Short mmCIF file of C-alpha atoms in Angstrom, two decimals:
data_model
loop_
_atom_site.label_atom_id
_atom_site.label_comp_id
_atom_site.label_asym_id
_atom_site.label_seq_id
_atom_site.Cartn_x
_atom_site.Cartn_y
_atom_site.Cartn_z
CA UNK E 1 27.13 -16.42 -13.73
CA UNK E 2 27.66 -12.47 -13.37
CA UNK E 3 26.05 -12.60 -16.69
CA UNK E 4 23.04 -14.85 -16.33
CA UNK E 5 22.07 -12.65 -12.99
CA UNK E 6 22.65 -9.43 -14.72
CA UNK E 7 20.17 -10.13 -17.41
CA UNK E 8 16.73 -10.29 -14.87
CA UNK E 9 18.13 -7.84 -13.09
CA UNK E 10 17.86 -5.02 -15.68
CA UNK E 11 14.51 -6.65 -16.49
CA UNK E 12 12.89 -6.65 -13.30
CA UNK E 13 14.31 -2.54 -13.03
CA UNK E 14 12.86 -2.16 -16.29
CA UNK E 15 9.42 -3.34 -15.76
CA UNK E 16 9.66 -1.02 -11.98
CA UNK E 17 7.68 -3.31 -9.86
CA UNK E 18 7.71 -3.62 -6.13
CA UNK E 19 7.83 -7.47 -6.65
CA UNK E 20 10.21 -7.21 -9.14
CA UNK E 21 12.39 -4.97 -6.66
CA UNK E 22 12.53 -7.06 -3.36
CA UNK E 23 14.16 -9.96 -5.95
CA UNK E 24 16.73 -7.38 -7.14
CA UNK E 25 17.55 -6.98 -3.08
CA UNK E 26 17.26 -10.65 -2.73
CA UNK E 27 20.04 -11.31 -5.62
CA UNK E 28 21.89 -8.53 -4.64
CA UNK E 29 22.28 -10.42 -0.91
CA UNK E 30 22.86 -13.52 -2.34
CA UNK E 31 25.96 -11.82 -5.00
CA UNK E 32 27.66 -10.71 -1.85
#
């Protein structure tokens, strides 16, 4: 699963968007 999450994550910090940001938080909340 680590994996899976990972992979959108680096994509959505790639492309730098706010949107894109607030659903790295939003993983990062559900992870812990």
């Amino acid at each position: 699963n680590n994996e899976v999450v990972y992979v959108p994550m680096s994509e959505a910090i790639r492309s730098d968007k706010p949107f894109d940001r607030k659903l790295i938080q939003v993983l990062d909340e559900l992870s812990i």
